[in-house]
Coordinates of C-alpha atoms and ligand atoms in Angstrom, one line a residue:
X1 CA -43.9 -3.3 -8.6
X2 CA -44.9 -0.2 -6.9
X3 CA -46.7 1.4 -9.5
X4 CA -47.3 5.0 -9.7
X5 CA -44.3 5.7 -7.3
X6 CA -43.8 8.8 -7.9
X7 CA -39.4 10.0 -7.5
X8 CA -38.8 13.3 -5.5
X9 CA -36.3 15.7 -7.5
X10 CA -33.9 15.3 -4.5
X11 CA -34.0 11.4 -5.3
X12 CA -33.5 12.3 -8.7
X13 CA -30.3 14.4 -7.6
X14 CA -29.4 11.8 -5.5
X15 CA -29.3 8.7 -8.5
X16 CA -28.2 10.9 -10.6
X17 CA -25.2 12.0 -8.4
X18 CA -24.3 8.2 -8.1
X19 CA -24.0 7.5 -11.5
X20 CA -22.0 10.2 -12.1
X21 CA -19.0 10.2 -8.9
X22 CA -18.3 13.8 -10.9
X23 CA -21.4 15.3 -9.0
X24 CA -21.0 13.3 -6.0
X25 CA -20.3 15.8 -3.9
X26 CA -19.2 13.9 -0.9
X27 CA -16.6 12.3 -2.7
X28 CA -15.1 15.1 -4.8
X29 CA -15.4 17.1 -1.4
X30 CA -14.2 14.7 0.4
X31 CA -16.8 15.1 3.1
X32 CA -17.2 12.1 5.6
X33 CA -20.9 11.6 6.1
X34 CA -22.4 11.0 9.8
X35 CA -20.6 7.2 10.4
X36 CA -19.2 5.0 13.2
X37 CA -16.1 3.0 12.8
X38 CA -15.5 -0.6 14.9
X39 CA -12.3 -1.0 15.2
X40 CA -11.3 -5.0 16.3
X41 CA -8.2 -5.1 17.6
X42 CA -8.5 -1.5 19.1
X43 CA -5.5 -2.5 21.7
X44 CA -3.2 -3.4 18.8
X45 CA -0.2 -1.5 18.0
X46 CA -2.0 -0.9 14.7
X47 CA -4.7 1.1 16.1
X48 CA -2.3 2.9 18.5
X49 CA 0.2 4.0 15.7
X50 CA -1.7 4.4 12.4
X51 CA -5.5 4.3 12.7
X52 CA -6.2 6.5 16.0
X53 CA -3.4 9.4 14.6
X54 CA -5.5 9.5 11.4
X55 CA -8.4 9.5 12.8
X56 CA -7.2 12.8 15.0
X57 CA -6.0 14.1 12.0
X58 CA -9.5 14.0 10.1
X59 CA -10.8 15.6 13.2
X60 CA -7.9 18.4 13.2
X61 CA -8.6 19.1 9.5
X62 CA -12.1 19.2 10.2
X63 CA -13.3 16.3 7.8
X64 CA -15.2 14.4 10.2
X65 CA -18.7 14.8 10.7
X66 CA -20.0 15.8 13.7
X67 CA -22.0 12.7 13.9
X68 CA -19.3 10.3 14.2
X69 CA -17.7 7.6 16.4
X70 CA -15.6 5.0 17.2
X71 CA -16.4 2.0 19.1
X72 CA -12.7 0.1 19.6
X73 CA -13.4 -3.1 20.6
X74 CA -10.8 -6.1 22.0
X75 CA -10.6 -8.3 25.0
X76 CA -8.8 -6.5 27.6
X77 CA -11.2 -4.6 30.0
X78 CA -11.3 -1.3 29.9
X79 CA -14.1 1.6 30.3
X80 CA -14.5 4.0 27.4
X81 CA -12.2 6.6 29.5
X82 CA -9.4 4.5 30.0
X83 CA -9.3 3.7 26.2
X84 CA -9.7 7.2 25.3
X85 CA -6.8 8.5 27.8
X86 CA -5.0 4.9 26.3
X87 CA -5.8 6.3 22.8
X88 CA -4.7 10.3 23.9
X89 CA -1.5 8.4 24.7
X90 CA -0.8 6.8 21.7
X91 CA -2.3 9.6 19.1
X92 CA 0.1 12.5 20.8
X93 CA 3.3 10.1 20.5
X94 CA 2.5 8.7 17.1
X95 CA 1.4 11.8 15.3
X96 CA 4.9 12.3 13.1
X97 CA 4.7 15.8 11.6
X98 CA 1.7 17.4 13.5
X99 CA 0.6 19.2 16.1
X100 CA -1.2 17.8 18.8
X101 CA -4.3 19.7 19.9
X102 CA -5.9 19.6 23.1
X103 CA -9.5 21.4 22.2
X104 CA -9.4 19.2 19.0
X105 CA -8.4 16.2 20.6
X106 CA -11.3 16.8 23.7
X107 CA -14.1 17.4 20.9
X108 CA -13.0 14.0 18.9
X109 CA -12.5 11.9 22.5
X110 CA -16.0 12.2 23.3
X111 CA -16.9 10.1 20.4
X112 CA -14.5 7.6 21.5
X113 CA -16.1 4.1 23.2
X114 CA -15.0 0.6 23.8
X115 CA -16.5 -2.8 24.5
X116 CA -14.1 -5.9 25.7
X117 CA -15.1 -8.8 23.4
X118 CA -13.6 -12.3 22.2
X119 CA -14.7 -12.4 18.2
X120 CA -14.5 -16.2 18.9
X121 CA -17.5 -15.3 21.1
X122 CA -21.0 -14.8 19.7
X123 CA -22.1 -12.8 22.8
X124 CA -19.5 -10.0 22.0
X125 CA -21.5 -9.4 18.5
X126 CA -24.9 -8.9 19.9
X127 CA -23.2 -6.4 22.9
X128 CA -21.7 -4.9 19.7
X129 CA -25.0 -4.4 18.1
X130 CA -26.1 -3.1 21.2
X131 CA -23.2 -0.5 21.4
X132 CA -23.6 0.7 18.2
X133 CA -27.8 1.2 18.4
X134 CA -26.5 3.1 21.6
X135 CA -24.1 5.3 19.7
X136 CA -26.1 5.8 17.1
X137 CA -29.0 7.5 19.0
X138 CA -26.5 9.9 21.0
X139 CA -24.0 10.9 18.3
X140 CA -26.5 10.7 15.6
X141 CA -23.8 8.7 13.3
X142 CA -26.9 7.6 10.7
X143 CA -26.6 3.9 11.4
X144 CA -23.6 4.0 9.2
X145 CA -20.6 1.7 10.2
X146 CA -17.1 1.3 8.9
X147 CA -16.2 -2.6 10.5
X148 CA -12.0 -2.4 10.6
X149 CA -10.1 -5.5 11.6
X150 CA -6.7 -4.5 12.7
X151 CA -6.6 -8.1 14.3
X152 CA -4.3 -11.6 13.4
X153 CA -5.7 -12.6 9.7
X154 CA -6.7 -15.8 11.3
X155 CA -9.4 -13.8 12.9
X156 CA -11.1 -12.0 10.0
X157 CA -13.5 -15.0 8.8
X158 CA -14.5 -15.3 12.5
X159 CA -14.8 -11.7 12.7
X160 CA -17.3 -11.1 9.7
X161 CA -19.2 -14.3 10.4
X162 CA -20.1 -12.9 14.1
X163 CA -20.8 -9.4 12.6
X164 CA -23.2 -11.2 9.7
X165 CA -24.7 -13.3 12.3
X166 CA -25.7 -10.7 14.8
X167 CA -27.3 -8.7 11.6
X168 CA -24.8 -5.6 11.8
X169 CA -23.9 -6.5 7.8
X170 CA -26.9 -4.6 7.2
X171 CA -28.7 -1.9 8.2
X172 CA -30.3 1.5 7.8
X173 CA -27.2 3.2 7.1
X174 CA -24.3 2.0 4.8
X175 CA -21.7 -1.0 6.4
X176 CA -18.2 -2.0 5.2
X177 CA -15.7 -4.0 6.6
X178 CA -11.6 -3.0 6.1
X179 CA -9.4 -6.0 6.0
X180 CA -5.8 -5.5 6.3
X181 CA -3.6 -7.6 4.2
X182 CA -2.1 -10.4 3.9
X183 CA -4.5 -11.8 1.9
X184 CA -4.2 -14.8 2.4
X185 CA -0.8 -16.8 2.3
X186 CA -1.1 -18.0 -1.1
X187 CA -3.6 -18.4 -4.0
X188 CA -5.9 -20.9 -2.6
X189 CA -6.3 -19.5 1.0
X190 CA -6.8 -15.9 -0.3
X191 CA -9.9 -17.6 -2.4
X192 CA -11.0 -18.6 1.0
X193 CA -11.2 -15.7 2.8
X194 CA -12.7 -14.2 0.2
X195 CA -15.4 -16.6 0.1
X196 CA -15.9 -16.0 3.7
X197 CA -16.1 -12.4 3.4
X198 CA -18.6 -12.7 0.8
X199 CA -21.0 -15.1 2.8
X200 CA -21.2 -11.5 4.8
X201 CA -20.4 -8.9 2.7
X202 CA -21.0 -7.6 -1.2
X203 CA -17.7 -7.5 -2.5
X204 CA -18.0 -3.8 -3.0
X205 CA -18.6 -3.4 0.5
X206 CA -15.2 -5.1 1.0
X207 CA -12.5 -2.3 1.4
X208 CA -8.9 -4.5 1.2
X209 CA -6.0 -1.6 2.3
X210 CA -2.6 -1.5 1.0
X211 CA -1.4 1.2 2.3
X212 CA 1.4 1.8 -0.1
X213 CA -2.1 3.0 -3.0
X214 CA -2.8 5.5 -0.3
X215 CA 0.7 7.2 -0.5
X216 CA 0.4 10.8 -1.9
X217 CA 3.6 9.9 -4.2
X218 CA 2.0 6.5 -5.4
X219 CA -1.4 8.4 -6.0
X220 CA 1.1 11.2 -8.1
X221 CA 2.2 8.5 -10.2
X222 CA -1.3 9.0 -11.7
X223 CA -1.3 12.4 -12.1
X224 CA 2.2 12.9 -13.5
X225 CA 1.6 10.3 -16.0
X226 CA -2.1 11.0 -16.9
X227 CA -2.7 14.5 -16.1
X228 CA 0.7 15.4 -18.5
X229 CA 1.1 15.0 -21.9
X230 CA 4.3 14.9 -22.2
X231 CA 5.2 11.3 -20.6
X232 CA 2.7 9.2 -21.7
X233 CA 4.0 9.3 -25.4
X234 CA 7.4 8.0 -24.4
X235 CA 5.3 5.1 -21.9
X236 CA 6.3 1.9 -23.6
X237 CA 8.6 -0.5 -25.0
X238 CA 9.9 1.5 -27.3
X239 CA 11.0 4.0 -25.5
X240 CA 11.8 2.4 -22.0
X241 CA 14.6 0.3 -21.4
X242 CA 13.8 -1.2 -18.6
X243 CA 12.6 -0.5 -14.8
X244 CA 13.7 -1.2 -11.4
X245 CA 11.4 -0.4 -8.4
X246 CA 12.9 -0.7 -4.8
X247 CA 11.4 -0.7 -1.9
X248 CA 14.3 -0.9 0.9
X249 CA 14.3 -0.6 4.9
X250 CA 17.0 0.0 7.4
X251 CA 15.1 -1.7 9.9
X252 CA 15.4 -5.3 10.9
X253 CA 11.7 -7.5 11.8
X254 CA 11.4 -5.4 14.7
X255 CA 9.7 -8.0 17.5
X256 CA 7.5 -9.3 14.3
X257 CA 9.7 -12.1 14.1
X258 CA 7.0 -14.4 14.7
X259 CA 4.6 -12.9 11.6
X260 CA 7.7 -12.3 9.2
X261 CA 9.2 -15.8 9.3
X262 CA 5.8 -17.3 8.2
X263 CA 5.7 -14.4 5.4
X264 CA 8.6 -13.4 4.3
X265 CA 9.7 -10.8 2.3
X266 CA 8.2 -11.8 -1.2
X267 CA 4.7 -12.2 0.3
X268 CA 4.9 -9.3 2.9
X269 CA 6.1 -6.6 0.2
X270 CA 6.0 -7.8 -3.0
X271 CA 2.6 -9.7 -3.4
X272 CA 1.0 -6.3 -2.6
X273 CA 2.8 -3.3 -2.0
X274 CA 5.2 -3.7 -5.2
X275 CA 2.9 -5.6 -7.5
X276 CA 0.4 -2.5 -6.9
X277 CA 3.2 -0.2 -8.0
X278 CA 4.2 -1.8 -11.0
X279 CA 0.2 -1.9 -11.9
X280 CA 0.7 1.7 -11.2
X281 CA 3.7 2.7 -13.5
X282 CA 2.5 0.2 -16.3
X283 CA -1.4 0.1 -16.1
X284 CA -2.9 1.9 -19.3
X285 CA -5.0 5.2 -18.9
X286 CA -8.6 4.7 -17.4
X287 CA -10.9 6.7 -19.6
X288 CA -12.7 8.1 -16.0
X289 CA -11.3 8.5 -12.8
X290 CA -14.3 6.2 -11.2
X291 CA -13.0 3.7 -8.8
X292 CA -13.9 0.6 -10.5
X293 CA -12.6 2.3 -13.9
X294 CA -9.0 2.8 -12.1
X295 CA -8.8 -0.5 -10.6
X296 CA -10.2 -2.6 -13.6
X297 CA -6.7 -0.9 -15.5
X298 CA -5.4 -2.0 -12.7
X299 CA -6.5 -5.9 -12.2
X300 CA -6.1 -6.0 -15.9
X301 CA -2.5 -5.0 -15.9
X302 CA -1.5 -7.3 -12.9
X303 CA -3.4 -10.5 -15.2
X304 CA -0.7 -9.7 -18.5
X305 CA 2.5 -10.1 -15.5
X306 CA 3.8 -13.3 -17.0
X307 CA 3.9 -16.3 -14.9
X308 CA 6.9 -17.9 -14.3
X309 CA 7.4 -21.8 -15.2
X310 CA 9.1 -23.5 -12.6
X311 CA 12.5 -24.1 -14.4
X312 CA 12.2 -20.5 -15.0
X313 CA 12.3 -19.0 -11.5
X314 CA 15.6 -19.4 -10.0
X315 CA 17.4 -17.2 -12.7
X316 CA 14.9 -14.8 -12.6
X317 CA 14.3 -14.3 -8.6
X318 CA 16.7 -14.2 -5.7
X319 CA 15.9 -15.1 -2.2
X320 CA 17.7 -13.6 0.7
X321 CA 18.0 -13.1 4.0
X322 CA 20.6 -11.1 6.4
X323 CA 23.8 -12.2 9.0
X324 CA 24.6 -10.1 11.8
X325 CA 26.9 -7.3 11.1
X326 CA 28.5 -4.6 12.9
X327 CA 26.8 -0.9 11.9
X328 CA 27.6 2.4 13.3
X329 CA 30.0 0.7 16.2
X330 CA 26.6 -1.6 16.8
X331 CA 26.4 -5.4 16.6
X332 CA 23.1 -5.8 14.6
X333 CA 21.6 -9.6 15.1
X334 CA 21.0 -11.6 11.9
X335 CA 17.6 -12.8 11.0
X336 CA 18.1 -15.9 13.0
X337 CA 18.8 -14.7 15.9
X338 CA 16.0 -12.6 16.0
X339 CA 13.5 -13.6 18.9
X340 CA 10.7 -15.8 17.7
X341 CA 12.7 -16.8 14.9
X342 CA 13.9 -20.5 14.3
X343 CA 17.8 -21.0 14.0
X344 CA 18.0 -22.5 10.6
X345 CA 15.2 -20.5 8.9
X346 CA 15.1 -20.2 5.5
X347 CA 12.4 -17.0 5.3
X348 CA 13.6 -14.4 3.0
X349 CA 14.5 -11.5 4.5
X350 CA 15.1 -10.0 0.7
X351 CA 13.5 -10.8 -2.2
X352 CA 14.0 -9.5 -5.9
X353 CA 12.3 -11.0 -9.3
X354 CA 12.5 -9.4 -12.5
X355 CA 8.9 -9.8 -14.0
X356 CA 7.4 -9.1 -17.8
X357 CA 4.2 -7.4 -18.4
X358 CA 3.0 -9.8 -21.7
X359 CA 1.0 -7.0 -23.6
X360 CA 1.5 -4.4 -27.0
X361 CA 3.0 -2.0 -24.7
X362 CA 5.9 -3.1 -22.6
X363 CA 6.7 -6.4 -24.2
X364 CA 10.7 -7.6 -23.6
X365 CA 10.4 -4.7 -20.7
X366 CA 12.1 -6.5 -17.8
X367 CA 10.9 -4.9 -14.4
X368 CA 13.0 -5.5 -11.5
X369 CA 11.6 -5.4 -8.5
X370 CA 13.7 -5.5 -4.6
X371 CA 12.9 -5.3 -1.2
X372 CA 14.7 -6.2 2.0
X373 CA 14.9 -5.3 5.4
X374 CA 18.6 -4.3 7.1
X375 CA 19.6 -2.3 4.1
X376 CA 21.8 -0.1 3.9
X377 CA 19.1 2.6 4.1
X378 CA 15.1 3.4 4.0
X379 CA 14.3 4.2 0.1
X380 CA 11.6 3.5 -2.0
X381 CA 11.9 4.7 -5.6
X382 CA 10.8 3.6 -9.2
X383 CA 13.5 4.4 -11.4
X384 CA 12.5 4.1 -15.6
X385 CA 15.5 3.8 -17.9
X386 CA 14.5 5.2 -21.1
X387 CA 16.7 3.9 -24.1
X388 CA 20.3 5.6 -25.0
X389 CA 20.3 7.9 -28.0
X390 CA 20.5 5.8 -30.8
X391 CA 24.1 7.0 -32.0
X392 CA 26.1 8.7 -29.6
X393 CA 27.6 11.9 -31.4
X394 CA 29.6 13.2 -28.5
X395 CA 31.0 10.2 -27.7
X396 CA 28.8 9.5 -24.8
X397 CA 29.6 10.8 -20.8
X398 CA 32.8 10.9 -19.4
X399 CA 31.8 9.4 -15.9
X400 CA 29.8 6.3 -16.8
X401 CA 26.7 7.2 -15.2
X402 CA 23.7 7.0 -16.1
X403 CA 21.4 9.4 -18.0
X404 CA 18.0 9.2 -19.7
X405 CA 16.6 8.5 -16.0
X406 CA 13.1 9.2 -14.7
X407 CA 13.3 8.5 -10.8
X408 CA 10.2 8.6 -9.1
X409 CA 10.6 9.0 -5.2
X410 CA 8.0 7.2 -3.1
X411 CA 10.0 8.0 0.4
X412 CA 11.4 9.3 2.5
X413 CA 12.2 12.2 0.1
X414 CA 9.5 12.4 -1.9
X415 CA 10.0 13.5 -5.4
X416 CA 10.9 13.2 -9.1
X417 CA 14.0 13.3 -10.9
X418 CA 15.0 13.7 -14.6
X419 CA 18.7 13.1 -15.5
X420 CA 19.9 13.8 -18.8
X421 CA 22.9 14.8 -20.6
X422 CA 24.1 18.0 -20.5
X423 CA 26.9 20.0 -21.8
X424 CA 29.8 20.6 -19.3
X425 CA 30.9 24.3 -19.4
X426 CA 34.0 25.2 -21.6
X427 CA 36.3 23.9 -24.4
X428 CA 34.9 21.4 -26.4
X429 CA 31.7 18.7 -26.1
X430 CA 32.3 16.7 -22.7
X431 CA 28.8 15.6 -21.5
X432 CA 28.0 14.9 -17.8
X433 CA 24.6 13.6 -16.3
X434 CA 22.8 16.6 -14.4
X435 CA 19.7 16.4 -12.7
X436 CA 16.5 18.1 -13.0
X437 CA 14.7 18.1 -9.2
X438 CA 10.7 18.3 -8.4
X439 CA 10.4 18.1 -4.2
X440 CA 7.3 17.4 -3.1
X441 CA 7.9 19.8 -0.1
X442 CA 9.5 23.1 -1.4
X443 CA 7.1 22.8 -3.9
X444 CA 3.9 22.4 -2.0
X445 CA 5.5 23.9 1.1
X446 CA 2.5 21.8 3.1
X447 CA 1.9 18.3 5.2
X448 CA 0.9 15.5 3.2
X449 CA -1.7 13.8 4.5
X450 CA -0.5 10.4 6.0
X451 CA -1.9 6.9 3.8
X452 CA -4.2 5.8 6.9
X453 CA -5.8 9.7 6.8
X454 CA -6.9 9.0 2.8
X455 CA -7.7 5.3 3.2
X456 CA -10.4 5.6 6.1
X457 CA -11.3 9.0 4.4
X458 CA -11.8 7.0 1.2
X459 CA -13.6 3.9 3.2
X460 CA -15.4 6.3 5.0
X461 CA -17.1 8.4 1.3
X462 CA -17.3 4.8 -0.3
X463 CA -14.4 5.3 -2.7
X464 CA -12.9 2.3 -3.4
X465 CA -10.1 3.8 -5.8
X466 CA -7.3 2.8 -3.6
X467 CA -8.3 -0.1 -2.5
X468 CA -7.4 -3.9 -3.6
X469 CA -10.2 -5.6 -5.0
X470 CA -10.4 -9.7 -5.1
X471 CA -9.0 -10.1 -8.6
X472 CA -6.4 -7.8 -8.3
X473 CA -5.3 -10.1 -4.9
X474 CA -5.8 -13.4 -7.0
X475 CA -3.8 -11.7 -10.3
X476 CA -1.0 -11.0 -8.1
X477 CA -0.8 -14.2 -6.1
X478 CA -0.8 -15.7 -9.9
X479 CA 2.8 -13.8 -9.8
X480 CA 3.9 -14.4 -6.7
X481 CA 3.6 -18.3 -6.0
X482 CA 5.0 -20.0 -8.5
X483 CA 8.5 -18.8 -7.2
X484 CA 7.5 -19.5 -3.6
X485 CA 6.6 -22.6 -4.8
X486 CA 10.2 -23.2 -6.2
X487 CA 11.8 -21.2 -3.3
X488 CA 9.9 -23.9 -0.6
X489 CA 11.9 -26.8 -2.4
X490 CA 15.1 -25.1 -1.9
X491 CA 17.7 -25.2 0.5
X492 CA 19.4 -21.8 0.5
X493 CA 22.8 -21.6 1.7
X494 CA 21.5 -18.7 4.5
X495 CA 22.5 -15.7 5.7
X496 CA 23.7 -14.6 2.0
X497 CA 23.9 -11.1 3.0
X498 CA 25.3 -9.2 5.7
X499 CA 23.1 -6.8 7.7
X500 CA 23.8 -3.0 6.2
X501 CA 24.4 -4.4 3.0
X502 CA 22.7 -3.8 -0.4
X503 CA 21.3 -8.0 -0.5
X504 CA 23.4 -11.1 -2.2
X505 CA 25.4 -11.0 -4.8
X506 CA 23.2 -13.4 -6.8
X507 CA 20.5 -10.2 -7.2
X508 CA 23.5 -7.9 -9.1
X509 CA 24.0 -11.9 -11.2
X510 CA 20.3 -11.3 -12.1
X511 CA 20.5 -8.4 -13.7
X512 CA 24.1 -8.6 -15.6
X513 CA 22.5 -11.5 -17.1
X514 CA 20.3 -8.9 -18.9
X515 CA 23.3 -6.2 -19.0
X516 CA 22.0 -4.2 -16.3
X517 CA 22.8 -2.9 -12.8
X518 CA 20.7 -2.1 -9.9
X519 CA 21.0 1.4 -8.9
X520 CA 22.0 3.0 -5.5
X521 CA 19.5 5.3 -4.4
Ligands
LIG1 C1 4.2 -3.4 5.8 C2 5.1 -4.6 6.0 O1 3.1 -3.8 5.0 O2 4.9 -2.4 5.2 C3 6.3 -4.2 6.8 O3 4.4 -5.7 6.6 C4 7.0 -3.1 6.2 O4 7.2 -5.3 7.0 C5 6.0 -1.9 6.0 O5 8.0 -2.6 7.1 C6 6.7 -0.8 5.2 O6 5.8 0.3 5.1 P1 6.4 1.7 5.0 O7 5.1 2.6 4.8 O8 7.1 2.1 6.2 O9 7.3 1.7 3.8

């Protein structure tokens, strides 16, 4: 025991600032402290469209530090120039909404390296090591290091058994690794990874993305529900009807055929994205805004999704997956004659389940949830149905849609929605559904930050808020498998849904069972 130690009052600050993330400064500033990021996989079209542009973007808006790197890291040679005019390639095409600036960009390239390196080779870790003791003493970055494998999952036990085994888990500055998913491919190989993360990393230190938490209209779903009082009261099963959150893409696999007919459209979107949204509409209120507070609301909501018994999962999910069709004067392949993909595959290309959350507060709620790829359009909306006035005194609407609606609009026109009743001018009471509007842009009338720029800002300060934690991965696997497990014993009489189409008829079947109708967004 180190007896008469005496604490410094800026030590005192400092613990004191850690208990309390209120005081932290860094992470209610959002200030990146002094760090380097690895990236594995740095050739990757991940790195080139999503984690590069971000990084700019921190740069642009002045976040980073001034003691901060990258070290990209993958097995084509290259020297640290030709990755960073690679890099200046890829950051001024990928950018979307922003502006691409040449001082800015010169300023964050010099902080730019690479190393070529096989993670199945042990070598490549201790020239890592090496890199990053260089790196450290020229840009100062603290001996902090953000590991991020953008890399095939197959790689990511390899990957944090070389960077345990060359000693770069720990250090004198903070390390992390970033793991993107899937998770695993079911329940017992996501316990597996885990456990090989673990044999290297804390799970705290373990920073699982889904980029769909990192969304500024997922993150509002938060804010409008627990920053208001006016919602929360009308939050449960006796007051919503039911809810239907879709998740829908125009596009087809785009050359992931290979990766998407081993995953398939229940484990690519639902398992994670989807589950993480439902946690996010039905979770209850966390007393703090702490990231372990947030996400234990979170974990515990996922654990109360009812699990379906086998004989209960074919009326209650619908597997699809998409013909060829003719769009805009285009022929559009099916999924099966997609390159990489096997002529009689049975991979969903569309998946819908309706799922129960077993608790006090949305019990008998159903909540259907959709995704598919070659829909008729990109859209990604929650859409609550609050219950019908109880007697209907003017004879209800005279166009049979619907009202009492709460439509919250992840992308790509980000939003919310009320529609409700309203009188329609003149003679008499006729009622017609009208539409009260919030847009995220003519409101705020400013860029949102893309999900990459908060998620490596948020790995980056330590706040795990957004992130998946282990629990919350095996919760939703829980979900998830028991109707892949019926789905793998099925023959499905496939394609069941044209390309450009809004999924088989056997997902409208679903919900007439329970008297309801999927929305067009
Ligand atoms: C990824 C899936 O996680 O999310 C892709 O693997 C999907 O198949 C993508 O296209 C959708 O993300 P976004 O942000 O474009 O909705």
């Amino acid at each position: 025991m180190l007896c008469g130690a005496t604490v410094r009052p800026c030590d005192k600050l400092k613990n004191m600032a850690s208990a309390n993330p209120f005081q932290d400064p860094l992470r209610f500033e959002r200030r990146i402290p002094e760090c380097a990021v690895a990236i594995f996989g740095a050739n990757g079209d991940l790195t080139k469209r999503k984690l590069l542009p971000a990084l700019y973007r921190l740069a642009y808006e002045r976040r980073l530090s001034p003691g901060f790197a990258v070290v990209g890291i993958s097995r084509t040679p290259m020297s640290d120039d030709q990755f960073r005019a690679s890099m200046r390639e890829s950051v001024a095409k990928f950018l979307e909404d922003s502006p691409f600036d040449e001082e800015v960009w010169s300023g964050f390239a010099q902080g730019l390296y690479y190393m070529a390196g096989d993670i199945g080779d042990s070598g490549a870790f201790s020239n890592l090591a090496s890199h990053l003791n260089g790196i450290e003493e020229c840009r100062h970055t603290a001996g902090n290091v953000l590991f991020y494998l953008s890399t095939q999952p197959s790689q990511y036990a390899a990957a944090a058994k070389g960077i345990g085994a060359a000693g770069l888990a720990a250090g004198n500055g903070w390390r992390r690794i970033v793991i993107e998913k899937p998770f695993g491919h079911d329940l017992e190989s996501a316990r597996e990874l885990s456990g090989n993360l673990h044999e290297v990393f804390r799970e705290s230190d373990v920073y699982r993305i889904d980029h769909y938490l990192g969304k500024e209209t997922v993150q509002n779903i938060l804010a409008f529900r627990f920053g208001n009082g006016i919602f929360e009261p009308l939050w449960d099963r006796r007051y919503v009807n039911s809810v239907q959150i879709t998740a829908a893409e125009s596009i087809g696999v785009e050359g992931r055929g290979g990766y998407y007919q081993e995953a398939g459209a229940l484990r690519d979107m639902i398992q994670n994205h989807l589950l993480q949204i439902m946690a996010t509409i039905a979770m209850e209120p966390s007393a703090t805004f702490q990231p372990d507070a947030v996400r234990d609301e979170r974990a515990k909501l996922l654990r109360t999704v009812r699990v379906m018994k086998p004989d209960e999962v074919l009326a209650n999910s619908v597997s699809g997956q998409y013909g060829p069709a003719r769009i805009g004067g285009a022929d559009v392949p099916g999924f099966r004659q997609e390159k990489g993909v096997d002529g009689q595959s049975q991979t969903d290309t569309y998946a819908a389940a309706t799922f129960f959350v077993d608790n006090w507060r949305w019990a008998g709620v159903p909540f259907y949830i959709r995704t598919g790829k070659r829909l008729p359009k990109r859209v990604t909306e929650i859409a609550i149905q609050f219950n019908e006035a109880p007697h209907a005194v003017f004879g209800g609407n005279d166009d049979g849609s619907t009202p009492n609606l709460l439509i919250l609009r992840i992308q790509p026109e980000e939003g919310i929605s009320l529609r409700f009743l309203s009188k329609r001018p003149g003679a008499g009471m006729k009622l017609r559904p009208v539409s009260m509007d919030f847009n995220y842009g003519t409101s705020f009338g400013e860029r949102s930050p893309t999900a990459y720029e908060t998620l490596l800002l948020d790995a980056m300060i330590g706040d795990a808020t957004l992130y998946t934690r282990q629990d919350m991965v095996e919760a939703s696997w829980g979900a998830v498998e028991p109707i892949l497990n019926v789905w793998q014993n099925q023959k499905f009489d496939f394609p069941n849904y044209d390309a450009g189409t809004w999924g088989p008829k056997a997902a409208d079947e679903m919900l007439a069972r329970r008297g309801h109708t999927w929305r067009t967004p």
